[in-house]
């Protein structure tokens, strides 16, 4: 049974930083696609960053490129999202997602079948 648990959200002033964590349980997560999505009130869920845990290859949405970094700690089955230079428009609920697939990892909600419960990030 795959379970993803996010942590690390909170409130921060513009220009500040937060680090989100996503711990996976139920199995090991080598050669998976792991991603962070976010959803602001009244808006669709959008992809933020993804990592292919086998190769370490990463990809970022243009809106966060250069400010956010996705990384992994395979020993802890944990994926992180380091968020720097936060802006008010980064305010959203952030979700961790996982997919076990041989296809290329994408920032597409339809690729991911396992989701965390979400953690709120508020930037003022």
C-alpha atoms as an extended CHARMM CRD file, in Angstrom:
* protein
*
       124  EXT
         1         1  UNK       CA              0.0000000000        0.0000000000        0.0000000000  PROA      1               0.0000000000
         2         2  UNK       CA              1.5680000000        3.2930000000       -1.1080000000  PROA      2               0.0000000000
         3         3  UNK       CA              1.1640000000        6.2340000000        1.2110000000  PROA      3               0.0000000000
         4         4  UNK       CA              2.5940000000        9.7240000000        0.7620000000  PROA      4               0.0000000000
         5         5  UNK       CA              2.7820000000       12.1710000000        3.6410000000  PROA      5               0.0000000000
         6         6  UNK       CA              3.7160000000       15.8060000000        3.0860000000  PROA      6               0.0000000000
         7         7  UNK       CA              5.0640000000       18.1760000000        5.6890000000  PROA      7               0.0000000000
         8         8  UNK       CA              6.8060000000       21.5150000000        5.8960000000  PROA      8               0.0000000000
         9         9  UNK       CA              4.1280000000       23.9300000000        4.7790000000  PROA      9               0.0000000000
        10        10  UNK       CA              3.4040000000       27.1500000000        6.5890000000  PROA      10              0.0000000000
        11        11  UNK       CA              3.2240000000       30.9060000000        6.3290000000  PROA      11              0.0000000000
        12        12  UNK       CA              6.1540000000       33.0170000000        5.2030000000  PROA      12              0.0000000000
        13        13  UNK       CA              6.7910000000       36.5320000000        3.9990000000  PROA      13              0.0000000000
        14        14  UNK       CA              7.5900000000       37.2380000000        0.3840000000  PROA      14              0.0000000000
        15        15  UNK       CA             11.2290000000       36.5190000000       -0.3310000000  PROA      15              0.0000000000
        16        16  UNK       CA             11.3850000000       33.8160000000        2.3040000000  PROA      16              0.0000000000
        17        17  UNK       CA             11.9840000000       30.0790000000        2.0250000000  PROA      17              0.0000000000
        18        18  UNK       CA             10.2800000000       26.8390000000        2.9410000000  PROA      18              0.0000000000
        19        19  UNK       CA             11.1850000000       23.2030000000        2.4460000000  PROA      19              0.0000000000
        20        20  UNK       CA              8.4660000000       20.6730000000        1.8320000000  PROA      20              0.0000000000
        21        21  UNK       CA              8.9900000000       16.9760000000        2.4650000000  PROA      21              0.0000000000
        22        22  UNK       CA              7.1330000000       14.0120000000        1.0370000000  PROA      22              0.0000000000
        23        23  UNK       CA              7.7840000000       10.7060000000        2.7520000000  PROA      23              0.0000000000
        24        24  UNK       CA              6.6470000000        7.5810000000        1.0100000000  PROA      24              0.0000000000
        25        25  UNK       CA              5.8150000000        4.3260000000        2.7380000000  PROA      25              0.0000000000
        26        26  UNK       CA              4.6750000000        0.9170000000        1.6850000000  PROA      26              0.0000000000
        27        27  UNK       CA              7.5350000000        0.1640000000       -0.6910000000  PROA      27              0.0000000000
        28        28  UNK       CA             10.7620000000        1.5410000000       -2.0650000000  PROA      28              0.0000000000
        29        29  UNK       CA             10.5690000000        4.2930000000       -4.6450000000  PROA      29              0.0000000000
        30        30  UNK       CA             13.4260000000        3.5910000000       -6.9970000000  PROA      30              0.0000000000
        31        31  UNK       CA             12.5560000000        4.1740000000      -10.6640000000  PROA      31              0.0000000000
        32        32  UNK       CA              9.3870000000        6.0790000000       -9.9220000000  PROA      32              0.0000000000
        33        33  UNK       CA              8.1710000000        9.4880000000      -11.0200000000  PROA      33              0.0000000000
        34        34  UNK       CA              7.7280000000       11.7780000000       -8.0370000000  PROA      34              0.0000000000
        35        35  UNK       CA              6.2750000000       15.2530000000       -8.3930000000  PROA      35              0.0000000000
        36        36  UNK       CA              4.9550000000       18.2800000000       -6.6130000000  PROA      36              0.0000000000
        37        37  UNK       CA              1.7420000000       19.9420000000       -7.7060000000  PROA      37              0.0000000000
        38        38  UNK       CA             -0.0900000000       22.9030000000       -6.2600000000  PROA      38              0.0000000000
        39        39  UNK       CA             -3.6150000000       24.2130000000       -6.2820000000  PROA      39              0.0000000000
        40        40  UNK       CA             -4.7310000000       27.6990000000       -5.3690000000  PROA      40              0.0000000000
        41        41  UNK       CA             -8.3660000000       28.4520000000       -4.5170000000  PROA      41              0.0000000000
        42        42  UNK       CA            -10.4800000000       28.6020000000       -7.6560000000  PROA      42              0.0000000000
        43        43  UNK       CA             -7.6670000000       27.3900000000       -9.8840000000  PROA      43              0.0000000000
        44        44  UNK       CA             -6.7450000000       24.0940000000      -11.4610000000  PROA      44              0.0000000000
        45        45  UNK       CA             -4.0240000000       21.9140000000      -10.0030000000  PROA      45              0.0000000000
        46        46  UNK       CA             -0.7220000000       22.6910000000      -11.6980000000  PROA      46              0.0000000000
        47        47  UNK       CA              2.6010000000       20.9250000000      -11.8460000000  PROA      47              0.0000000000
        48        48  UNK       CA              5.5190000000       22.5140000000      -10.0270000000  PROA      48              0.0000000000
        49        49  UNK       CA              8.4320000000       20.0890000000      -10.3080000000  PROA      49              0.0000000000
        50        50  UNK       CA              9.1090000000       16.4250000000      -10.9090000000  PROA      50              0.0000000000
        51        51  UNK       CA             11.9790000000       14.0070000000      -10.4500000000  PROA      51              0.0000000000
        52        52  UNK       CA             12.6540000000       10.6000000000      -11.9150000000  PROA      52              0.0000000000
        53        53  UNK       CA             13.9650000000        8.7260000000       -8.9090000000  PROA      53              0.0000000000
        54        54  UNK       CA             15.9590000000        6.2830000000      -10.9640000000  PROA      54              0.0000000000
        55        55  UNK       CA             18.0200000000        8.7990000000      -12.9340000000  PROA      55              0.0000000000
        56        56  UNK       CA             17.5780000000       11.8840000000      -10.7560000000  PROA      56              0.0000000000
        57        57  UNK       CA             16.4250000000       13.8320000000      -13.7850000000  PROA      57              0.0000000000
        58        58  UNK       CA             14.3970000000       16.8810000000      -12.8180000000  PROA      58              0.0000000000
        59        59  UNK       CA             12.0040000000       19.2630000000      -14.5300000000  PROA      59              0.0000000000
        60        60  UNK       CA             10.4100000000       22.4980000000      -13.3610000000  PROA      60              0.0000000000
        61        61  UNK       CA              7.4870000000       24.6410000000      -14.3420000000  PROA      61              0.0000000000
        62        62  UNK       CA              8.6220000000       27.9730000000      -15.7720000000  PROA      62              0.0000000000
        63        63  UNK       CA              6.9670000000       29.8250000000      -12.9030000000  PROA      63              0.0000000000
        64        64  UNK       CA              9.3220000000       28.2690000000      -10.3330000000  PROA      64              0.0000000000
        65        65  UNK       CA             12.4670000000       27.6460000000      -12.3470000000  PROA      65              0.0000000000
        66        66  UNK       CA             15.5140000000       29.0540000000      -10.5890000000  PROA      66              0.0000000000
        67        67  UNK       CA             13.6680000000       29.4020000000       -7.2800000000  PROA      67              0.0000000000
        68        68  UNK       CA             12.5400000000       25.8730000000       -6.4230000000  PROA      68              0.0000000000
        69        69  UNK       CA             14.6170000000       22.6970000000       -6.2290000000  PROA      69              0.0000000000
        70        70  UNK       CA             13.2960000000       19.1520000000       -6.0930000000  PROA      70              0.0000000000
        71        71  UNK       CA             15.5490000000       16.4900000000       -4.6220000000  PROA      71              0.0000000000
        72        72  UNK       CA             15.3980000000       12.9920000000       -3.2050000000  PROA      72              0.0000000000
        73        73  UNK       CA             16.8300000000       10.9580000000       -0.3620000000  PROA      73              0.0000000000
        74        74  UNK       CA             16.3810000000        7.3440000000       -1.3800000000  PROA      74              0.0000000000
        75        75  UNK       CA             17.5030000000        6.0280000000        2.0070000000  PROA      75              0.0000000000
        76        76  UNK       CA             14.5940000000        7.8790000000        3.6000000000  PROA      76              0.0000000000
        77        77  UNK       CA             12.0980000000        7.3510000000        0.7630000000  PROA      77              0.0000000000
        78        78  UNK       CA             11.6590000000       11.1110000000        0.8340000000  PROA      78              0.0000000000
        79        79  UNK       CA             11.3760000000       13.7750000000       -1.8370000000  PROA      79              0.0000000000
        80        80  UNK       CA             11.9270000000       17.4150000000       -0.9810000000  PROA      80              0.0000000000
        81        81  UNK       CA             10.8960000000       20.7080000000       -2.5180000000  PROA      81              0.0000000000
        82        82  UNK       CA             13.1400000000       23.5780000000       -1.4820000000  PROA      82              0.0000000000
        83        83  UNK       CA             11.3290000000       26.8250000000       -2.2060000000  PROA      83              0.0000000000
        84        84  UNK       CA             13.3150000000       30.0560000000       -2.1790000000  PROA      84              0.0000000000
        85        85  UNK       CA             12.4090000000       33.6400000000       -3.0850000000  PROA      85              0.0000000000
        86        86  UNK       CA              8.7750000000       32.8740000000       -2.4490000000  PROA      86              0.0000000000
        87        87  UNK       CA              6.1420000000       35.1340000000       -3.9550000000  PROA      87              0.0000000000
        88        88  UNK       CA              2.5020000000       35.7100000000       -2.9810000000  PROA      88              0.0000000000
        89        89  UNK       CA              1.4800000000       33.9230000000       -6.1610000000  PROA      89              0.0000000000
        90        90  UNK       CA              3.1290000000       30.7500000000       -4.7930000000  PROA      90              0.0000000000
        91        91  UNK       CA              0.3660000000       30.5810000000       -2.1960000000  PROA      91              0.0000000000
        92        92  UNK       CA             -1.4490000000       27.2680000000       -2.6600000000  PROA      92              0.0000000000
        93        93  UNK       CA             -1.9970000000       23.8130000000       -1.2790000000  PROA      93              0.0000000000
        94        94  UNK       CA              0.9720000000       21.6970000000       -2.3260000000  PROA      94              0.0000000000
        95        95  UNK       CA              0.5750000000       18.0200000000       -3.1150000000  PROA      95              0.0000000000
        96        96  UNK       CA              3.1230000000       15.2730000000       -3.5160000000  PROA      96              0.0000000000
        97        97  UNK       CA              2.3730000000       12.6430000000       -6.1520000000  PROA      97              0.0000000000
        98        98  UNK       CA              3.9130000000        9.3740000000       -7.2940000000  PROA      98              0.0000000000
        99        99  UNK       CA              3.7010000000        7.1540000000      -10.3280000000  PROA      99              0.0000000000
       100       100  UNK       CA              5.3330000000        3.8230000000      -11.0530000000  PROA      100             0.0000000000
       101       101  UNK       CA              5.7470000000        3.8760000000      -14.7920000000  PROA      101             0.0000000000
       102       102  UNK       CA              8.2260000000        3.0510000000      -17.5420000000  PROA      102             0.0000000000
       103       103  UNK       CA              7.1000000000        6.1300000000      -19.4360000000  PROA      103             0.0000000000
       104       104  UNK       CA              8.9690000000        9.3980000000      -19.2230000000  PROA      104             0.0000000000
       105       105  UNK       CA              8.0440000000       11.3560000000      -16.1530000000  PROA      105             0.0000000000
       106       106  UNK       CA              5.8150000000       14.3340000000      -16.8890000000  PROA      106             0.0000000000
       107       107  UNK       CA              4.2170000000       17.1660000000      -14.9500000000  PROA      107             0.0000000000
       108       108  UNK       CA              0.7620000000       15.9260000000      -15.7920000000  PROA      108             0.0000000000
       109       109  UNK       CA             -1.7800000000       15.0710000000      -13.1080000000  PROA      109             0.0000000000
       110       110  UNK       CA             -3.1150000000       12.1840000000      -15.1960000000  PROA      110             0.0000000000
       111       111  UNK       CA              0.1990000000       10.3300000000      -14.9130000000  PROA      111             0.0000000000
       112       112  UNK       CA              0.0710000000       10.1230000000      -11.1180000000  PROA      112             0.0000000000
       113       113  UNK       CA             -2.1510000000        7.7540000000       -9.1840000000  PROA      113             0.0000000000
       114       114  UNK       CA             -0.7860000000        8.1860000000       -5.6810000000  PROA      114             0.0000000000
       115       115  UNK       CA             -1.2930000000       11.5080000000       -3.9110000000  PROA      115             0.0000000000
       116       116  UNK       CA             -0.5570000000       12.9580000000       -0.5220000000  PROA      116             0.0000000000
       117       117  UNK       CA             -3.0610000000       14.8660000000        1.5700000000  PROA      117             0.0000000000
       118       118  UNK       CA             -1.5490000000       18.2600000000        0.8110000000  PROA      118             0.0000000000
       119       119  UNK       CA              0.2030000000       20.9300000000        2.8230000000  PROA      119             0.0000000000
       120       120  UNK       CA             -0.6690000000       24.6270000000        2.7670000000  PROA      120             0.0000000000
       121       121  UNK       CA              1.8650000000       27.2670000000        1.7820000000  PROA      121             0.0000000000
       122       122  UNK       CA              0.9100000000       30.9000000000        2.3320000000  PROA      122             0.0000000000
       123       123  UNK       CA              3.1390000000       33.7540000000        1.1910000000  PROA      123             0.0000000000
       124       124  UNK       CA              2.2440000000       37.2950000000        2.2130000000  PROA      124             0.0000000000
